[in-house]
Amino acid sequence: MDPKHDVVRGFEDYAHLGGSRYIANHACVFMAQGLAAIWKQPFGFVFSSGTVKDVLLKQLILIAITELEQIGLCVKAVICDQGSNNMAVTKSLGVSSATPYFMHNGTQYFVLYDPPHLIKSIRNNLHKSGLKFRTSEVSWKYVEAFYDHDCKSPLRMAPKLTDKHIKLPLFAALRVELAIQMMSQSVAAGISTMVALGALPSEAKDTALFVDRFDKLFNSINSYTLKSRKPFQHAPH
């Protein structure tokens, strides 16, 4: 009970948009983060029964943008993961690969998917069915073969790799850090080395190149400093 405001807490509460009699078991948190400065600040939340429905979530996002701009912040983009409700919201806003933004009150806002979760999705697709990279096939079997060879070596080329990275048991597929460690430069270099030594077929080079490209891509979109020992992990200018 909240006698001060004459309400019972613990049920769905969508702030400006009202609530319901359903007991809340989820919290949806909104956070702002700086582009030119290193800071981040949670600034709002709602309670829901299950995930927030896309119709409500769309309204909450637009309200959040308005609230931030009213205190002087300049919102440039909205970032989320690939949850089904988030995907439904971006679709309803008219966001696509051709137009990765939406308009609200005459202002353009870009929509970005959280890079670590994108890397996880790529890893999961590679593990499940393989991928086409340009005109070549990228296959999980070469990652497995490299891991088997590497485990037999006294000096491993990818010491962070474990059975969890390769076999992806229950819940392991949900862990972002396992995907990032697998899609790494050390794994790409290890596969290339195995090809050069004749331990893996030449076709495995395409898988090595694919993994290396995504390692560089993740470093570039995860950069936060002017200088880094990794060339793709700092500002290019």
PDB file of N, CA and C in Angstrom, residues 67-167:
ATOM      1  N   GLU A  67      10.644  13.692 -22.992  1.00  0.00           N
ATOM      2  CA  GLU A  67      11.088  14.060 -21.640  1.00  0.00           C
ATOM      3  C   GLU A  67      12.568  14.444 -21.634  1.00  0.00           C
ATOM      4  N   LEU A  68      13.389  13.687 -22.346  1.00  0.00           N
ATOM      5  CA  LEU A  68      14.825  13.979 -22.383  1.00  0.00           C
ATOM      6  C   LEU A  68      15.102  15.312 -23.068  1.00  0.00           C
ATOM      7  N   GLU A  69      14.396  15.568 -24.153  1.00  0.00           N
ATOM      8  CA  GLU A  69      14.640  16.807 -24.888  1.00  0.00           C
ATOM      9  C   GLU A  69      14.122  18.028 -24.132  1.00  0.00           C
ATOM     10  N   GLN A  70      13.132  17.824 -23.285  1.00  0.00           N
ATOM     11  CA  GLN A  70      12.623  18.946 -22.490  1.00  0.00           C
ATOM     12  C   GLN A  70      13.614  19.411 -21.427  1.00  0.00           C
ATOM     13  N   ILE A  71      14.572  18.551 -21.061  1.00  0.00           N
ATOM     14  CA  ILE A  71      15.597  18.970 -20.096  1.00  0.00           C
ATOM     15  C   ILE A  71      16.905  19.345 -20.794  1.00  0.00           C
ATOM     16  N   GLY A  72      16.863  19.469 -22.132  1.00  0.00           N
ATOM     17  CA  GLY A  72      18.008  19.981 -22.864  1.00  0.00           C
ATOM     18  C   GLY A  72      18.897  18.960 -23.533  1.00  0.00           C
ATOM     19  N   LEU A  73      18.575  17.667 -23.436  1.00  0.00           N
ATOM     20  CA  LEU A  73      19.378  16.651 -24.109  1.00  0.00           C
ATOM     21  C   LEU A  73      18.971  16.546 -25.572  1.00  0.00           C
ATOM     22  N   CYS A  74      19.922  16.174 -26.411  1.00  0.00           N
ATOM     23  CA  CYS A  74      19.675  16.013 -27.846  1.00  0.00           C
ATOM     24  C   CYS A  74      19.733  14.520 -28.170  1.00  0.00           C
ATOM     25  N   VAL A  75      18.588  13.916 -28.345  1.00  0.00           N
ATOM     26  CA  VAL A  75      18.514  12.471 -28.597  1.00  0.00           C
ATOM     27  C   VAL A  75      18.830  12.195 -30.064  1.00  0.00           C
ATOM     28  N   LYS A  76      19.770  11.282 -30.304  1.00  0.00           N
ATOM     29  CA  LYS A  76      20.182  10.949 -31.664  1.00  0.00           C
ATOM     30  C   LYS A  76      19.730   9.563 -32.104  1.00  0.00           C
ATOM     31  N   ALA A  77      19.632   8.628 -31.142  1.00  0.00           N
ATOM     32  CA  ALA A  77      19.320   7.250 -31.525  1.00  0.00           C
ATOM     33  C   ALA A  77      18.635   6.514 -30.387  1.00  0.00           C
ATOM     34  N   VAL A  78      17.921   5.467 -30.754  1.00  0.00           N
ATOM     35  CA  VAL A  78      17.301   4.547 -29.802  1.00  0.00           C
ATOM     36  C   VAL A  78      17.965   3.189 -29.983  1.00  0.00           C
ATOM     37  N   ILE A  79      18.409   2.591 -28.890  1.00  0.00           N
ATOM     38  CA  ILE A  79      19.101   1.302 -28.946  1.00  0.00           C
ATOM     39  C   ILE A  79      18.304   0.268 -28.165  1.00  0.00           C
ATOM     40  N   CYS A  80      18.178  -0.932 -28.741  1.00  0.00           N
ATOM     41  CA  CYS A  80      17.461  -2.015 -28.074  1.00  0.00           C
ATOM     42  C   CYS A  80      18.006  -3.347 -28.568  1.00  0.00           C
ATOM     43  N   ASP A  81      17.542  -4.445 -27.959  1.00  0.00           N
ATOM     44  CA  ASP A  81      17.933  -5.755 -28.461  1.00  0.00           C
ATOM     45  C   ASP A  81      16.882  -6.221 -29.474  1.00  0.00           C
ATOM     46  N   GLN A  82      16.969  -7.483 -29.886  1.00  0.00           N
ATOM     47  CA  GLN A  82      16.096  -7.985 -30.942  1.00  0.00           C
ATOM     48  C   GLN A  82      14.889  -8.738 -30.393  1.00  0.00           C
ATOM     49  N   GLY A  83      14.422  -8.342 -29.217  1.00  0.00           N
ATOM     50  CA  GLY A  83      13.205  -8.931 -28.676  1.00  0.00           C
ATOM     51  C   GLY A  83      12.029  -8.705 -29.610  1.00  0.00           C
ATOM     52  N   SER A  84      11.078  -9.628 -29.598  1.00  0.00           N
ATOM     53  CA  SER A  84       9.963  -9.554 -30.545  1.00  0.00           C
ATOM     54  C   SER A  84       9.164  -8.263 -30.392  1.00  0.00           C
ATOM     55  N   ASN A  85       9.003  -7.778 -29.156  1.00  0.00           N
ATOM     56  CA  ASN A  85       8.258  -6.527 -28.972  1.00  0.00           C
ATOM     57  C   ASN A  85       9.044  -5.335 -29.509  1.00  0.00           C
ATOM     58  N   ASN A  86      10.372  -5.355 -29.336  1.00  0.00           N
ATOM     59  CA  ASN A  86      11.204  -4.278 -29.887  1.00  0.00           C
ATOM     60  C   ASN A  86      11.154  -4.272 -31.415  1.00  0.00           C
ATOM     61  N   MET A  87      11.214  -5.466 -32.010  1.00  0.00           N
ATOM     62  CA  MET A  87      11.158  -5.567 -33.468  1.00  0.00           C
ATOM     63  C   MET A  87       9.815  -5.054 -33.990  1.00  0.00           C
ATOM     64  N   ALA A  88       8.744  -5.367 -33.257  1.00  0.00           N
ATOM     65  CA  ALA A  88       7.417  -4.900 -33.672  1.00  0.00           C
ATOM     66  C   ALA A  88       7.329  -3.378 -33.607  1.00  0.00           C
ATOM     67  N   VAL A  89       7.954  -2.786 -32.588  1.00  0.00           N
ATOM     68  CA  VAL A  89       7.951  -1.324 -32.454  1.00  0.00           C
ATOM     69  C   VAL A  89       8.699  -0.676 -33.612  1.00  0.00           C
ATOM     70  N   THR A  90       9.896  -1.180 -33.914  1.00  0.00           N
ATOM     71  CA  THR A  90      10.677  -0.581 -35.002  1.00  0.00           C
ATOM     72  C   THR A  90       9.939  -0.698 -36.333  1.00  0.00           C
ATOM     73  N   LYS A  91       9.253  -1.824 -36.528  1.00  0.00           N
ATOM     74  CA  LYS A  91       8.479  -1.994 -37.766  1.00  0.00           C
ATOM     75  C   LYS A  91       7.340  -0.991 -37.833  1.00  0.00           C
ATOM     76  N   SER A  92       6.652  -0.788 -36.710  1.00  0.00           N
ATOM     77  CA  SER A  92       5.527   0.155 -36.698  1.00  0.00           C
ATOM     78  C   SER A  92       5.994   1.596 -36.883  1.00  0.00           C
ATOM     79  N   LEU A  93       7.255   1.863 -36.553  1.00  0.00           N
ATOM     80  CA  LEU A  93       7.823   3.200 -36.745  1.00  0.00           C
ATOM     81  C   LEU A  93       8.355   3.402 -38.163  1.00  0.00           C
ATOM     82  N   GLY A  94       8.279   2.342 -38.980  1.00  0.00           N
ATOM     83  CA  GLY A  94       8.741   2.436 -40.358  1.00  0.00           C
ATOM     84  C   GLY A  94      10.227   2.244 -40.538  1.00  0.00           C
ATOM     85  N   VAL A  95      10.892   1.685 -39.529  1.00  0.00           N
ATOM     86  CA  VAL A  95      12.340   1.471 -39.599  1.00  0.00           C
ATOM     87  C   VAL A  95      12.640   0.227 -40.427  1.00  0.00           C
ATOM     88  N   SER A  96      13.633   0.323 -41.312  1.00  0.00           N
ATOM     89  CA  SER A  96      14.058  -0.811 -42.133  1.00  0.00           C
ATOM     90  C   SER A  96      15.540  -0.662 -42.429  1.00  0.00           C
ATOM     91  N   SER A  97      16.115  -1.644 -43.131  1.00  0.00           N
ATOM     92  CA  SER A  97      17.531  -1.543 -43.499  1.00  0.00           C
ATOM     93  C   SER A  97      17.761  -0.380 -44.460  1.00  0.00           C
ATOM     94  N   ALA A  98      16.759  -0.057 -45.263  1.00  0.00           N
ATOM     95  CA  ALA A  98      16.881   1.064 -46.206  1.00  0.00           C
ATOM     96  C   ALA A  98      16.696   2.408 -45.514  1.00  0.00           C
ATOM     97  N   THR A  99      15.842   2.446 -44.498  1.00  0.00           N
ATOM     98  CA  THR A  99      15.609   3.671 -43.721  1.00  0.00           C
ATOM     99  C   THR A  99      15.747   3.341 -42.234  1.00  0.00           C
ATOM    100  N   PRO A 100      16.975   3.341 -41.715  1.00  0.00           N
ATOM    101  CA  PRO A 100      17.211   2.925 -40.322  1.00  0.00           C
ATOM    102  C   PRO A 100      16.899   4.022 -39.303  1.00  0.00           C
ATOM    103  N   TYR A 101      15.819   4.730 -39.517  1.00  0.00           N
ATOM    104  CA  TYR A 101      15.453   5.832 -38.622  1.00  0.00           C
ATOM    105  C   TYR A 101      13.942   6.053 -38.687  1.00  0.00           C
ATOM    106  N   PHE A 102      13.438   6.848 -37.758  1.00  0.00           N
ATOM    107  CA  PHE A 102      12.032   7.251 -37.799  1.00  0.00           C
ATOM    108  C   PHE A 102      11.956   8.740 -37.490  1.00  0.00           C
ATOM    109  N   MET A 103      10.849   9.345 -37.838  1.00  0.00           N
ATOM    110  CA  MET A 103      10.636  10.766 -37.597  1.00  0.00           C
ATOM    111  C   MET A 103       9.615  10.940 -36.474  1.00  0.00           C
ATOM    112  N   HIS A 104       9.886  11.922 -35.610  1.00  0.00           N
ATOM    113  CA  HIS A 104       8.953  12.243 -34.521  1.00  0.00           C
ATOM    114  C   HIS A 104       9.033  13.743 -34.263  1.00  0.00           C
ATOM    115  N   ASN A 105       7.907  14.413 -34.408  1.00  0.00           N
ATOM    116  CA  ASN A 105       7.853  15.873 -34.240  1.00  0.00           C
ATOM    117  C   ASN A 105       8.877  16.588 -35.120  1.00  0.00           C
ATOM    118  N   GLY A 106       9.038  16.076 -36.352  1.00  0.00           N
ATOM    119  CA  GLY A 106       9.934  16.706 -37.310  1.00  0.00           C
ATOM    120  C   GLY A 106      11.410  16.418 -37.119  1.00  0.00           C
ATOM    121  N   THR A 107      11.757  15.541 -36.183  1.00  0.00           N
ATOM    122  CA  THR A 107      13.162  15.214 -35.909  1.00  0.00           C
ATOM    123  C   THR A 107      13.441  13.757 -36.272  1.00  0.00           C
ATOM    124  N   GLN A 108      14.636  13.513 -36.782  1.00  0.00           N
ATOM    125  CA  GLN A 108      15.048  12.169 -37.193  1.00  0.00           C
ATOM    126  C   GLN A 108      15.777  11.456 -36.054  1.00  0.00           C
ATOM    127  N   TYR A 109      15.374  10.213 -35.780  1.00  0.00           N
ATOM    128  CA  TYR A 109      16.017   9.398 -34.745  1.00  0.00           C
ATOM    129  C   TYR A 109      16.402   8.050 -35.348  1.00  0.00           C
ATOM    130  N   PHE A 110      17.668   7.694 -35.207  1.00  0.00           N
ATOM    131  CA  PHE A 110      18.128   6.406 -35.714  1.00  0.00           C
ATOM    132  C   PHE A 110      17.813   5.299 -34.714  1.00  0.00           C
ATOM    133  N   VAL A 111      17.640   4.089 -35.224  1.00  0.00           N
ATOM    134  CA  VAL A 111      17.413   2.912 -34.384  1.00  0.00           C
ATOM    135  C   VAL A 111      18.573   1.945 -34.582  1.00  0.00           C
ATOM    136  N   LEU A 112      19.203   1.560 -33.489  1.00  0.00           N
ATOM    137  CA  LEU A 112      20.343   0.646 -33.527  1.00  0.00           C
ATOM    138  C   LEU A 112      20.047  -0.558 -32.648  1.00  0.00           C
ATOM    139  N   TYR A 113      20.446  -1.733 -33.122  1.00  0.00           N
ATOM    140  CA  TYR A 113      20.340  -2.917 -32.277  1.00  0.00           C
ATOM    141  C   TYR A 113      21.632  -3.086 -31.496  1.00  0.00           C
ATOM    142  N   ASP A 114      21.510  -3.517 -30.269  1.00  0.00           N
ATOM    143  CA  ASP A 114      22.645  -3.657 -29.359  1.00  0.00           C
ATOM    144  C   ASP A 114      23.712  -4.565 -29.981  1.00  0.00           C
ATOM    145  N   PRO A 115      24.933  -4.047 -30.263  1.00  0.00           N
ATOM    146  CA  PRO A 115      25.960  -4.839 -30.952  1.00  0.00           C
ATOM    147  C   PRO A 115      26.280  -6.194 -30.318  1.00  0.00           C
ATOM    148  N   PRO A 116      26.446  -6.294 -28.995  1.00  0.00           N
ATOM    149  CA  PRO A 116      26.740  -7.623 -28.429  1.00  0.00           C
ATOM    150  C   PRO A 116      25.667  -8.661 -28.742  1.00  0.00           C
ATOM    151  N   HIS A 117      24.399  -8.240 -28.748  1.00  0.00           N
ATOM    152  CA  HIS A 117      23.334  -9.193 -29.049  1.00  0.00           C
ATOM    153  C   HIS A 117      23.293  -9.535 -30.538  1.00  0.00           C
ATOM    154  N   LEU A 118      23.719  -8.620 -31.394  1.00  0.00           N
ATOM    155  CA  LEU A 118      23.829  -8.934 -32.816  1.00  0.00           C
ATOM    156  C   LEU A 118      24.911  -9.979 -33.053  1.00  0.00           C
ATOM    157  N   ILE A 119      26.047  -9.826 -32.367  1.00  0.00           N
ATOM    158  CA  ILE A 119      27.119 -10.816 -32.481  1.00  0.00           C
ATOM    159  C   ILE A 119      26.620 -12.181 -32.014  1.00  0.00           C
ATOM    160  N   LYS A 120      25.850 -12.195 -30.947  1.00  0.00           N
ATOM    161  CA  LYS A 120      25.294 -13.453 -30.436  1.00  0.00           C
ATOM    162  C   LYS A 120      24.369 -14.092 -31.471  1.00  0.00           C
ATOM    163  N   SER A 121      23.555 -13.296 -32.134  1.00  0.00           N
ATOM    164  CA  SER A 121      22.644 -13.821 -33.149  1.00  0.00           C
ATOM    165  C   SER A 121      23.411 -14.409 -34.328  1.00  0.00           C
ATOM    166  N   ILE A 122      24.489 -13.720 -34.736  1.00  0.00           N
ATOM    167  CA  ILE A 122      25.322 -14.233 -35.825  1.00  0.00           C
ATOM    168  C   ILE A 122      25.930 -15.573 -35.426  1.00  0.00           C
ATOM    169  N   ARG A 123      26.477 -15.649 -34.210  1.00  0.00           N
ATOM    170  CA  ARG A 123      27.059 -16.899 -33.722  1.00  0.00           C
ATOM    171  C   ARG A 123      26.025 -18.020 -33.702  1.00  0.00           C
ATOM    172  N   ASN A 124      24.824 -17.716 -33.228  1.00  0.00           N
ATOM    173  CA  ASN A 124      23.774 -18.733 -33.154  1.00  0.00           C
ATOM    174  C   ASN A 124      23.380 -19.242 -34.534  1.00  0.00           C
ATOM    175  N   ASN A 125      23.285 -18.340 -35.510  1.00  0.00           N
ATOM    176  CA  ASN A 125      22.957 -18.755 -36.877  1.00  0.00           C
ATOM    177  C   ASN A 125      24.073 -19.593 -37.485  1.00  0.00           C
ATOM    178  N   LEU A 126      25.314 -19.203 -37.213  1.00  0.00           N
ATOM    179  CA  LEU A 126      26.456 -19.974 -37.700  1.00  0.00           C
ATOM    180  C   LEU A 126      26.448 -21.372 -37.098  1.00  0.00           C
ATOM    181  N   HIS A 127      26.169 -21.460 -35.817  1.00  0.00           N
ATOM    182  CA  HIS A 127      26.137 -22.753 -35.128  1.00  0.00           C
ATOM    183  C   HIS A 127      24.990 -23.628 -35.628  1.00  0.00           C
ATOM    184  N   LYS A 128      23.860 -23.008 -35.905  1.00  0.00           N
ATOM    185  CA  LYS A 128      22.666 -23.768 -36.273  1.00  0.00           C
ATOM    186  C   LYS A 128      22.718 -24.306 -37.695  1.00  0.00           C
ATOM    187  N   SER A 129      23.111 -23.480 -38.649  1.00  0.00           N
ATOM    188  CA  SER A 129      22.976 -23.907 -40.045  1.00  0.00           C
ATOM    189  C   SER A 129      24.086 -23.439 -40.974  1.00  0.00           C
ATOM    190  N   GLY A 130      25.093 -22.739 -40.453  1.00  0.00           N
ATOM    191  CA  GLY A 130      26.122 -22.218 -41.338  1.00  0.00           C
ATOM    192  C   GLY A 130      25.631 -20.972 -42.060  1.00  0.00           C
ATOM    193  N   LEU A 131      26.548 -20.288 -42.739  1.00  0.00           N
ATOM    194  CA  LEU A 131      26.204 -19.037 -43.412  1.00  0.00           C
ATOM    195  C   LEU A 131      26.908 -18.945 -44.752  1.00  0.00           C
ATOM    196  N   LYS A 132      26.374 -18.101 -45.618  1.00  0.00           N
ATOM    197  CA  LYS A 132      27.054 -17.774 -46.875  1.00  0.00           C
ATOM    198  C   LYS A 132      27.762 -16.446 -46.694  1.00  0.00           C
ATOM    199  N   PHE A 133      29.041 -16.397 -47.061  1.00  0.00           N
ATOM    200  CA  PHE A 133      29.838 -15.183 -46.961  1.00  0.00           C
ATOM    201  C   PHE A 133      30.385 -14.889 -48.345  1.00  0.00           C
ATOM    202  N   ARG A 134      29.795 -13.859 -48.994  1.00  0.00           N
ATOM    203  CA  ARG A 134      30.086 -13.596 -50.402  1.00  0.00           C
ATOM    204  C   ARG A 134      29.695 -14.843 -51.200  1.00  0.00           C
ATOM    205  N   THR A 135      30.645 -15.502 -51.844  1.00  0.00           N
ATOM    206  CA  THR A 135      30.327 -16.716 -52.606  1.00  0.00           C
ATOM    207  C   THR A 135      30.785 -17.968 -51.874  1.00  0.00           C
ATOM    208  N   SER A 136      31.180 -17.834 -50.632  1.00  0.00           N
ATOM    209  CA  SER A 136      31.761 -18.956 -49.895  1.00  0.00           C
ATOM    210  C   SER A 136      30.835 -19.427 -48.777  1.00  0.00           C
ATOM    211  N   GLU A 137      31.073 -20.655 -48.332  1.00  0.00           N
ATOM    212  CA  GLU A 137      30.331 -21.232 -47.220  1.00  0.00           C
ATOM    213  C   GLU A 137      31.133 -21.047 -45.929  1.00  0.00           C
ATOM    214  N   VAL A 138      30.456 -20.595 -44.900  1.00  0.00           N
ATOM    215  CA  VAL A 138      31.062 -20.477 -43.573  1.00  0.00           C
ATOM    216  C   VAL A 138      30.426 -21.549 -42.700  1.00  0.00           C
ATOM    217  N   SER A 139      31.251 -22.396 -42.094  1.00  0.00           N
ATOM    218  CA  SER A 139      30.712 -23.559 -41.392  1.00  0.00           C
ATOM    219  C   SER A 139      31.229 -23.671 -39.963  1.00  0.00           C
ATOM    220  N   TRP A 140      30.334 -24.077 -39.067  1.00  0.00           N
ATOM    221  CA  TRP A 140      30.693 -24.302 -37.665  1.00  0.00           C
ATOM    222  C   TRP A 140      31.643 -25.485 -37.515  1.00  0.00           C
ATOM    223  N   LYS A 141      31.605 -26.416 -38.477  1.00  0.00           N
ATOM    224  CA  LYS A 141      32.444 -27.613 -38.353  1.00  0.00           C
ATOM    225  C   LYS A 141      33.929 -27.257 -38.326  1.00  0.00           C
ATOM    226  N   TYR A 142      34.303 -26.157 -38.971  1.00  0.00           N
ATOM    227  CA  TYR A 142      35.711 -25.753 -38.948  1.00  0.00           C
ATOM    228  C   TYR A 142      36.090 -25.143 -37.602  1.00  0.00           C
ATOM    229  N   VAL A 143      35.137 -24.489 -36.960  1.00  0.00           N
ATOM    230  CA  VAL A 143      35.377 -23.984 -35.603  1.00  0.00           C
ATOM    231  C   VAL A 143      35.562 -25.161 -34.650  1.00  0.00           C
ATOM    232  N   GLU A 144      34.704 -26.164 -34.780  1.00  0.00           N
ATOM    233  CA  GLU A 144      34.815 -27.365 -33.940  1.00  0.00           C
ATOM    234  C   GLU A 144      36.132 -28.087 -34.183  1.00  0.00           C
ATOM    235  N   ALA A 145      36.505 -28.225 -35.464  1.00  0.00           N
ATOM    236  CA  ALA A 145      37.749 -28.926 -35.798  1.00  0.00           C
ATOM    237  C   ALA A 145      38.958 -28.183 -35.242  1.00  0.00           C
ATOM    238  N   PHE A 146      38.942 -26.852 -35.360  1.00  0.00           N
ATOM    239  CA  PHE A 146      40.039 -26.065 -34.784  1.00  0.00           C
ATOM    240  C   PHE A 146      40.115 -26.269 -33.282  1.00  0.00           C
ATOM    241  N   TYR A 147      38.980 -26.230 -32.615  1.00  0.00           N
ATOM    242  CA  TYR A 147      38.950 -26.398 -31.156  1.00  0.00           C
ATOM    243  C   TYR A 147      39.504 -27.762 -30.752  1.00  0.00           C
ATOM    244  N   ASP A 148      39.124 -28.807 -31.484  1.00  0.00           N
ATOM    245  CA  ASP A 148      39.628 -30.154 -31.176  1.00  0.00           C
ATOM    246  C   ASP A 148      41.147 -30.212 -31.295  1.00  0.00           C
ATOM    247  N   HIS A 149      41.693 -29.629 -32.364  1.00  0.00           N
ATOM    248  CA  HIS A 149      43.154 -29.599 -32.549  1.00  0.00           C
ATOM    249  C   HIS A 149      43.813 -28.750 -31.467  1.00  0.00           C
ATOM    250  N   ASP A 150      43.219 -27.598 -31.172  1.00  0.00           N
ATOM    251  CA  ASP A 150      43.821 -26.662 -30.221  1.00  0.00           C
ATOM    252  C   ASP A 150      43.879 -27.251 -28.814  1.00  0.00           C
ATOM    253  N   CYS A 151      42.858 -28.017 -28.449  1.00  0.00           N
ATOM    254  CA  CYS A 151      42.822 -28.621 -27.108  1.00  0.00           C
ATOM    255  C   CYS A 151      43.943 -29.637 -26.902  1.00  0.00           C
ATOM    256  N   LYS A 152      44.441 -30.195 -27.996  1.00  0.00           N
ATOM    257  CA  LYS A 152      45.506 -31.199 -27.906  1.00  0.00           C
ATOM    258  C   LYS A 152      46.894 -30.566 -27.842  1.00  0.00           C
ATOM    259  N   SER A 153      46.961 -29.259 -28.057  1.00  0.00           N
ATOM    260  CA  SER A 153      48.253 -28.574 -28.065  1.00  0.00           C
ATOM    261  C   SER A 153      48.628 -28.114 -26.658  1.00  0.00           C
ATOM    262  N   PRO A 154      49.898 -28.254 -26.266  1.00  0.00           N
ATOM    263  CA  PRO A 154      50.321 -27.772 -24.939  1.00  0.00           C
ATOM    264  C   PRO A 154      50.281 -26.248 -24.836  1.00  0.00           C
ATOM    265  N   LEU A 155      50.416 -25.556 -25.974  1.00  0.00           N
ATOM    266  CA  LEU A 155      50.322 -24.091 -26.017  1.00  0.00           C
ATOM    267  C   LEU A 155      49.153 -23.723 -26.923  1.00  0.00           C
ATOM    268  N   ARG A 156      48.030 -23.412 -26.320  1.00  0.00           N
ATOM    269  CA  ARG A 156      46.817 -23.178 -27.090  1.00  0.00           C
ATOM    270  C   ARG A 156      46.809 -21.800 -27.754  1.00  0.00           C
ATOM    271  N   MET A 157      46.225 -21.746 -28.960  1.00  0.00           N
ATOM    272  CA  MET A 157      46.100 -20.487 -29.683  1.00  0.00           C
ATOM    273  C   MET A 157      44.874 -19.693 -29.233  1.00  0.00           C
ATOM    274  N   ALA A 158      43.863 -20.394 -28.750  1.00  0.00           N
ATOM    275  CA  ALA A 158      42.643 -19.736 -28.254  1.00  0.00           C
ATOM    276  C   ALA A 158      42.308 -20.315 -26.885  1.00  0.00           C
ATOM    277  N   PRO A 159      43.072 -19.934 -25.861  1.00  0.00           N
ATOM    278  CA  PRO A 159      42.903 -20.554 -24.533  1.00  0.00           C
ATOM    279  C   PRO A 159      41.570 -20.262 -23.859  1.00  0.00           C
ATOM    280  N   LYS A 160      40.858 -19.230 -24.310  1.00  0.00           N
ATOM    281  CA  LYS A 160      39.571 -18.910 -23.679  1.00  0.00           C
ATOM    282  C   LYS A 160      38.444 -19.835 -24.130  1.00  0.00           C
ATOM    283  N   LEU A 161      38.636 -20.510 -25.261  1.00  0.00           N
ATOM    284  CA  LEU A 161      37.582 -21.391 -25.757  1.00  0.00           C
ATOM    285  C   LEU A 161      37.423 -22.616 -24.866  1.00  0.00           C
ATOM    286  N   THR A 162      36.169 -22.963 -24.565  1.00  0.00           N
ATOM    287  CA  THR A 162      35.850 -24.144 -23.762  1.00  0.00           C
ATOM    288  C   THR A 162      34.734 -24.925 -24.460  1.00  0.00           C
ATOM    289  N   ASP A 163      34.359 -26.044 -23.866  1.00  0.00           N
ATOM    290  CA  ASP A 163      33.261 -26.835 -24.424  1.00  0.00           C
ATOM    291  C   ASP A 163      31.970 -26.024 -24.506  1.00  0.00           C
ATOM    292  N   LYS A 164      31.771 -25.104 -23.564  1.00  0.00           N
ATOM    293  CA  LYS A 164      30.556 -24.286 -23.579  1.00  0.00           C
ATOM    294  C   LYS A 164      30.479 -23.429 -24.840  1.00  0.00           C
ATOM    295  N   HIS A 165      31.626 -22.919 -25.285  1.00  0.00           N
ATOM    296  CA  HIS A 165      31.649 -22.089 -26.490  1.00  0.00           C
ATOM    297  C   HIS A 165      31.258 -22.896 -27.725  1.00  0.00           C
ATOM    298  N   ILE A 166      31.640 -24.160 -27.756  1.00  0.00           N
ATOM    299  CA  ILE A 166      31.480 -24.978 -28.953  1.00  0.00           C
ATOM    300  C   ILE A 166      30.173 -25.762 -28.952  1.00  0.00           C
ATOM    301  N   LYS A 167      29.840 -26.386 -27.837  1.00  0.00           N
ATOM    302  CA  LYS A 167      28.652 -27.244 -27.782  1.00  0.00           C
ATOM    303  C   LYS A 167      27.385 -26.477 -27.423  1.00  0.00           C
TER     304      LYS A 167
END
